[in-house]
Amino acid sequence: MKVPPRSAQFDDVYFSVHDGAEETKHVFFDGNNLPARWQGEAHFTIAETGFGTGLNFLLAWKLFEETAPKGAFLDFISIEKFPLSAQEIKDGLFPWANDLSPYLDKILTQYPIRVPGFHRMVFDGRVALTLIFDDVNEALPEIAADVGAWFLDGFTPSKNPDMWSQNVFNEMARLSHDGTTFSTFTAAGFVKRGLMAAGFNVTKQKGFAHKRDMLTGVFKGEKKRKIQNAKPSILIQGAGLAGCAAAYVLKQYGFKPVLYDPNGIAHGASGNDTGLINPRFTAFRDGVSDFYTAGFAQTVRVLSAMDDIDYKACGSIHLVNDEDKRKRFTRTIENWNWHSDHMKYLSAQMASEVAGIAVEHDALYLPQSGQVNPAQLCRAYAEGVEMIEAIKDDYDVHILAKGAGSIGDNTLKNLPIHTVRGQITKIKATPETSRMNSNICYGGYISAPRDGVQTVGSTFQKWLKDSDVSVQDDEDNVSKLKQHIKISLDLEIVGRRASLRTAARDRFPIIGAVDEGGKVLVSTAHGSHGIVSSLAGAHLLADIIRGGPCSLSKSTIGFLRPQRFQKTKISC
Ligand code: SAM
């Protein structure tokens, strides 16, 4: 017998003791008339409450692969409040390891770190999984999508009533169109009544194995199914991180974007050879913090699978070097609610041990943080993408990702963006600093050594409009470093680079459509944390071009959209 994993918390099994895969087929596939529903369709969206081991997802992916039309695309959205670890999933699905090959391996490699919010993974240019680590009652109102079929798979309603609330059923109705179906293993009376009240016609069917009944149903409403956009031609202007990440992500969804940049790849602010991978910390959890969380989780996952980008998963120590940071970081840990494997508060002594060098302050520690060569990363992102030398053709969609070049662009003239000059200083590692195991951030930062060299950064000069290097800036970088970390020897400076980054008035990137029809999109103002924000932003651009579902929460999109400065309404 294929024994299912069991939740001690809910005193319930993740799937049937008889055969989890057979249960999925009976309850969810037959209950939603799959695969017949996606015959002749270019796109289909399934949403699930309760990801658990991912068995339903993996079987749906396999079924789609085997039966959907060539070139069709499956979006699968799933919500999970208590994510299992990748190892627990592997153990739980062990009995199906052969049947689920190669799908199981692919999800295990891409499975996100367990931090709350939206996580988007794209597989084989054919399937996108939007995994949302949150309570279903909080996650559903944040989703922008048009769902074709619902898999309701929370634990038994009597043991987990929160998952079967009227709020959940009403949100399902909001995300459904006329003809959307649902199915669930339960036949509980209050579930049936709640779904009917939300607008579903509900039918009792024979349940799986020993279960007498289960429920299926169809949504009846005015809203018509949203047809996804066909594959448009896409021009990306700007080959820095924002543009190259967009090209990389669009390719994953099966688009063939072209890149244009008269200065070549990574010429501007993305051209440094070392950049740190960190979120921007805020005291509270909101759409802004969720953006950095999603971007961070995605960046560490994607970069760790890439070659030739000098990626080093060395972790970062963020020193608590003033009272304001003590308050903020304490709240960050409490409110962001990251698993302690991913965010920890360390005493000065522990921080020194982790960093490999004495520090005098407590610290916020992100073990999965690291460093990468942004210029190399741009090249890796752009691999296989056509670079054009002049814009001759007409394109259906234009993405403006021109960094500092956005400022002179007539289309973007209403955006409140400005440049911020930044100079980094390269130093030769000393016997003390060469023992550093992690990056250390203190307002400025010093990277862990790579090939005996460390990067110290960065100046932050809003008032300077040039990218000429300056000796004074090196002195400022080094003196700031020495204020925070005791280094006895003189530091030998071996290089420097200055560039103009771009920032918005509210210090948050600007990503979205600038016109009504969604034909001109922008991704700019990635001034700080750009490695993280450009990748998450690229998925949002792909969502807009595809016509959803959204890879980020509605709250996050509200903070990113170009129209936020005019306070008009939101759409993905
Ligand atoms: N579909 C899963 C699979 O293929 O393995 C099995 C799902 S299991 C029956 C129910 C899942 O719902 C569990 O993973 C549990 O952690 C999750 N869950 C329970 N309460 C939740 C809530 N309030 N919000 C989101 N997920 C919840």
JSON list of C-alpha atoms in Angstrom, two decimals, residues 281-383:
[
{"chain": "A", "resi": 281, "resn": "PHE", "atom": "CA", "xyz": [14.05, 45.28, 4.72]},
{"chain": "A", "resi": 282, "resn": "THR", "atom": "CA", "xyz": [10.90, 46.91, 6.01]},
{"chain": "A", "resi": 283, "resn": "ALA", "atom": "CA", "xyz": [9.43, 46.71, 9.48]},
{"chain": "A", "resi": 284, "resn": "PHE", "atom": "CA", "xyz": [6.05, 45.43, 8.37]},
{"chain": "A", "resi": 285, "resn": "ARG", "atom": "CA", "xyz": [4.81, 42.89, 5.86]},
{"chain": "A", "resi": 286, "resn": "ASP", "atom": "CA", "xyz": [2.97, 44.49, 2.94]},
{"chain": "A", "resi": 287, "resn": "GLY", "atom": "CA", "xyz": [3.01, 44.55, -0.85]},
{"chain": "A", "resi": 288, "resn": "VAL", "atom": "CA", "xyz": [6.47, 46.13, -0.84]},
{"chain": "A", "resi": 289, "resn": "SER", "atom": "CA", "xyz": [8.09, 43.57, 1.45]},
{"chain": "A", "resi": 290, "resn": "ASP", "atom": "CA", "xyz": [6.33, 40.75, -0.43]},
{"chain": "A", "resi": 291, "resn": "PHE", "atom": "CA", "xyz": [7.93, 41.96, -3.65]},
{"chain": "A", "resi": 292, "resn": "TYR", "atom": "CA", "xyz": [11.42, 41.70, -2.18]},
{"chain": "A", "resi": 293, "resn": "THR", "atom": "CA", "xyz": [10.60, 38.37, -0.56]},
{"chain": "A", "resi": 294, "resn": "ALA", "atom": "CA", "xyz": [9.34, 36.92, -3.87]},
{"chain": "A", "resi": 295, "resn": "GLY", "atom": "CA", "xyz": [12.30, 38.40, -5.76]},
{"chain": "A", "resi": 296, "resn": "PHE", "atom": "CA", "xyz": [14.84, 37.13, -3.23]},
{"chain": "A", "resi": 297, "resn": "ALA", "atom": "CA", "xyz": [13.41, 33.60, -3.19]},
{"chain": "A", "resi": 298, "resn": "GLN", "atom": "CA", "xyz": [13.32, 33.51, -6.96]},
{"chain": "A", "resi": 299, "resn": "THR", "atom": "CA", "xyz": [16.80, 34.96, -7.43]},
{"chain": "A", "resi": 300, "resn": "VAL", "atom": "CA", "xyz": [18.56, 32.50, -5.13]},
{"chain": "A", "resi": 301, "resn": "ARG", "atom": "CA", "xyz": [16.71, 29.63, -6.81]},
{"chain": "A", "resi": 302, "resn": "VAL", "atom": "CA", "xyz": [17.43, 30.72, -10.38]},
{"chain": "A", "resi": 303, "resn": "LEU", "atom": "CA", "xyz": [21.02, 31.83, -9.88]},
{"chain": "A", "resi": 304, "resn": "SER", "atom": "CA", "xyz": [22.07, 28.69, -8.06]},
{"chain": "A", "resi": 305, "resn": "ALA", "atom": "CA", "xyz": [21.20, 26.74, -11.21]},
{"chain": "A", "resi": 306, "resn": "MET", "atom": "CA", "xyz": [23.20, 29.01, -13.59]},
{"chain": "A", "resi": 307, "resn": "ASP", "atom": "CA", "xyz": [26.81, 28.71, -14.70]},
{"chain": "A", "resi": 308, "resn": "ASP", "atom": "CA", "xyz": [29.48, 31.36, -15.32]},
{"chain": "A", "resi": 309, "resn": "ILE", "atom": "CA", "xyz": [27.96, 34.12, -13.20]},
{"chain": "A", "resi": 310, "resn": "ASP", "atom": "CA", "xyz": [30.41, 33.96, -10.24]},
{"chain": "A", "resi": 311, "resn": "TYR", "atom": "CA", "xyz": [27.52, 33.14, -7.95]},
{"chain": "A", "resi": 312, "resn": "LYS", "atom": "CA", "xyz": [28.54, 32.56, -4.35]},
{"chain": "A", "resi": 313, "resn": "ALA", "atom": "CA", "xyz": [25.88, 31.59, -1.81]},
{"chain": "A", "resi": 314, "resn": "CYS", "atom": "CA", "xyz": [27.91, 32.96, 1.08]},
{"chain": "A", "resi": 315, "resn": "GLY", "atom": "CA", "xyz": [25.10, 34.56, 3.10]},
{"chain": "A", "resi": 316, "resn": "SER", "atom": "CA", "xyz": [24.92, 38.18, 4.28]},
{"chain": "A", "resi": 317, "resn": "ILE", "atom": "CA", "xyz": [25.21, 39.68, 7.73]},
{"chain": "A", "resi": 318, "resn": "HIS", "atom": "CA", "xyz": [23.29, 42.94, 8.20]},
{"chain": "A", "resi": 319, "resn": "LEU", "atom": "CA", "xyz": [24.73, 44.74, 11.21]},
{"chain": "A", "resi": 320, "resn": "VAL", "atom": "CA", "xyz": [22.36, 46.25, 13.74]},
{"chain": "A", "resi": 321, "resn": "ASN", "atom": "CA", "xyz": [24.50, 49.34, 14.05]},
{"chain": "A", "resi": 322, "resn": "ASP", "atom": "CA", "xyz": [21.91, 51.80, 15.34]},
{"chain": "A", "resi": 323, "resn": "GLU", "atom": "CA", "xyz": [18.77, 51.86, 17.44]},
{"chain": "A", "resi": 324, "resn": "ASP", "atom": "CA", "xyz": [16.54, 52.39, 14.43]},
{"chain": "A", "resi": 325, "resn": "LYS", "atom": "CA", "xyz": [17.83, 49.19, 12.82]},
{"chain": "A", "resi": 326, "resn": "ARG", "atom": "CA", "xyz": [17.40, 47.26, 16.06]},
{"chain": "A", "resi": 327, "resn": "LYS", "atom": "CA", "xyz": [13.73, 48.19, 16.11]},
{"chain": "A", "resi": 328, "resn": "ARG", "atom": "CA", "xyz": [13.24, 47.66, 12.38]},
{"chain": "A", "resi": 329, "resn": "PHE", "atom": "CA", "xyz": [15.05, 44.33, 12.06]},
{"chain": "A", "resi": 330, "resn": "THR", "atom": "CA", "xyz": [13.31, 42.94, 15.16]},
{"chain": "A", "resi": 331, "resn": "ARG", "atom": "CA", "xyz": [10.01, 43.80, 13.54]},
{"chain": "A", "resi": 332, "resn": "THR", "atom": "CA", "xyz": [11.13, 42.46, 10.16]},
{"chain": "A", "resi": 333, "resn": "ILE", "atom": "CA", "xyz": [11.81, 39.06, 11.70]},
{"chain": "A", "resi": 334, "resn": "GLU", "atom": "CA", "xyz": [8.47, 39.09, 13.51]},
{"chain": "A", "resi": 335, "resn": "ASN", "atom": "CA", "xyz": [6.31, 40.44, 10.68]},
{"chain": "A", "resi": 336, "resn": "TRP", "atom": "CA", "xyz": [7.90, 38.92, 7.59]},
{"chain": "A", "resi": 337, "resn": "ASN", "atom": "CA", "xyz": [7.59, 35.53, 9.22]},
{"chain": "A", "resi": 338, "resn": "TRP", "atom": "CA", "xyz": [10.36, 33.82, 7.23]},
{"chain": "A", "resi": 339, "resn": "HIS", "atom": "CA", "xyz": [11.31, 30.33, 8.30]},
{"chain": "A", "resi": 340, "resn": "SER", "atom": "CA", "xyz": [14.30, 30.52, 10.67]},
{"chain": "A", "resi": 341, "resn": "ASP", "atom": "CA", "xyz": [16.35, 28.57, 8.11]},
{"chain": "A", "resi": 342, "resn": "HIS", "atom": "CA", "xyz": [16.27, 31.75, 6.02]},
{"chain": "A", "resi": 343, "resn": "MET", "atom": "CA", "xyz": [16.38, 34.70, 8.45]},
{"chain": "A", "resi": 344, "resn": "LYS", "atom": "CA", "xyz": [17.94, 34.83, 11.92]},
{"chain": "A", "resi": 345, "resn": "TYR", "atom": "CA", "xyz": [18.87, 37.40, 14.54]},
{"chain": "A", "resi": 346, "resn": "LEU", "atom": "CA", "xyz": [22.45, 36.81, 15.72]},
{"chain": "A", "resi": 347, "resn": "SER", "atom": "CA", "xyz": [24.31, 38.19, 18.76]},
{"chain": "A", "resi": 348, "resn": "ALA", "atom": "CA", "xyz": [27.54, 40.05, 17.95]},
{"chain": "A", "resi": 349, "resn": "GLN", "atom": "CA", "xyz": [29.49, 36.96, 18.96]},
{"chain": "A", "resi": 350, "resn": "MET", "atom": "CA", "xyz": [27.52, 34.64, 16.75]},
{"chain": "A", "resi": 351, "resn": "ALA", "atom": "CA", "xyz": [27.63, 37.15, 13.90]},
{"chain": "A", "resi": 352, "resn": "SER", "atom": "CA", "xyz": [31.43, 37.25, 14.24]},
{"chain": "A", "resi": 353, "resn": "GLU", "atom": "CA", "xyz": [31.60, 33.47, 14.08]},
{"chain": "A", "resi": 354, "resn": "VAL", "atom": "CA", "xyz": [29.39, 33.33, 11.00]},
{"chain": "A", "resi": 355, "resn": "ALA", "atom": "CA", "xyz": [31.19, 36.21, 9.27]},
{"chain": "A", "resi": 356, "resn": "GLY", "atom": "CA", "xyz": [34.65, 34.88, 10.09]},
{"chain": "A", "resi": 357, "resn": "ILE", "atom": "CA", "xyz": [35.76, 38.33, 11.29]},
{"chain": "A", "resi": 358, "resn": "ALA", "atom": "CA", "xyz": [35.04, 40.23, 14.53]},
{"chain": "A", "resi": 359, "resn": "VAL", "atom": "CA", "xyz": [32.00, 42.49, 14.41]},
{"chain": "A", "resi": 360, "resn": "GLU", "atom": "CA", "xyz": [30.77, 44.51, 17.34]},
{"chain": "A", "resi": 361, "resn": "HIS", "atom": "CA", "xyz": [27.07, 44.52, 16.60]},
{"chain": "A", "resi": 362, "resn": "ASP", "atom": "CA", "xyz": [24.24, 42.04, 16.60]},
{"chain": "A", "resi": 363, "resn": "ALA", "atom": "CA", "xyz": [23.06, 41.20, 13.10]},
{"chain": "A", "resi": 364, "resn": "LEU", "atom": "CA", "xyz": [20.23, 40.07, 10.92]},
{"chain": "A", "resi": 365, "resn": "TYR", "atom": "CA", "xyz": [21.53, 37.06, 9.00]},
{"chain": "A", "resi": 366, "resn": "LEU", "atom": "CA", "xyz": [20.31, 35.71, 5.68]},
{"chain": "A", "resi": 367, "resn": "PRO", "atom": "CA", "xyz": [22.12, 32.40, 5.05]},
{"chain": "A", "resi": 368, "resn": "GLN", "atom": "CA", "xyz": [20.78, 32.08, 1.47]},
{"chain": "A", "resi": 369, "resn": "SER", "atom": "CA", "xyz": [21.92, 35.55, 0.43]},
{"chain": "A", "resi": 370, "resn": "GLY", "atom": "CA", "xyz": [25.05, 35.77, -1.63]},
{"chain": "A", "resi": 371, "resn": "GLN", "atom": "CA", "xyz": [26.85, 37.59, -4.39]},
{"chain": "A", "resi": 372, "resn": "VAL", "atom": "CA", "xyz": [26.96, 37.40, -8.16]},
{"chain": "A", "resi": 373, "resn": "ASN", "atom": "CA", "xyz": [28.64, 39.12, -11.07]},
{"chain": "A", "resi": 374, "resn": "PRO", "atom": "CA", "xyz": [25.77, 41.28, -12.45]},
{"chain": "A", "resi": 375, "resn": "ALA", "atom": "CA", "xyz": [27.47, 41.90, -15.79]},
{"chain": "A", "resi": 376, "resn": "GLN", "atom": "CA", "xyz": [27.94, 38.14, -16.29]},
{"chain": "A", "resi": 377, "resn": "LEU", "atom": "CA", "xyz": [24.40, 37.55, -15.10]},
{"chain": "A", "resi": 378, "resn": "CYS", "atom": "CA", "xyz": [23.08, 39.92, -17.78]},
{"chain": "A", "resi": 379, "resn": "ARG", "atom": "CA", "xyz": [25.01, 37.95, -20.39]},
{"chain": "A", "resi": 380, "resn": "ALA", "atom": "CA", "xyz": [23.72, 34.64, -19.06]},
{"chain": "A", "resi": 381, "resn": "TYR", "atom": "CA", "xyz": [20.13, 35.96, -19.08]},
{"chain": "A", "resi": 382, "resn": "ALA", "atom": "CA", "xyz": [20.53, 37.20, -22.64]},
{"chain": "A", "resi": 383, "resn": "GLU", "atom": "CA", "xyz": [22.01, 33.98, -23.98]}
]
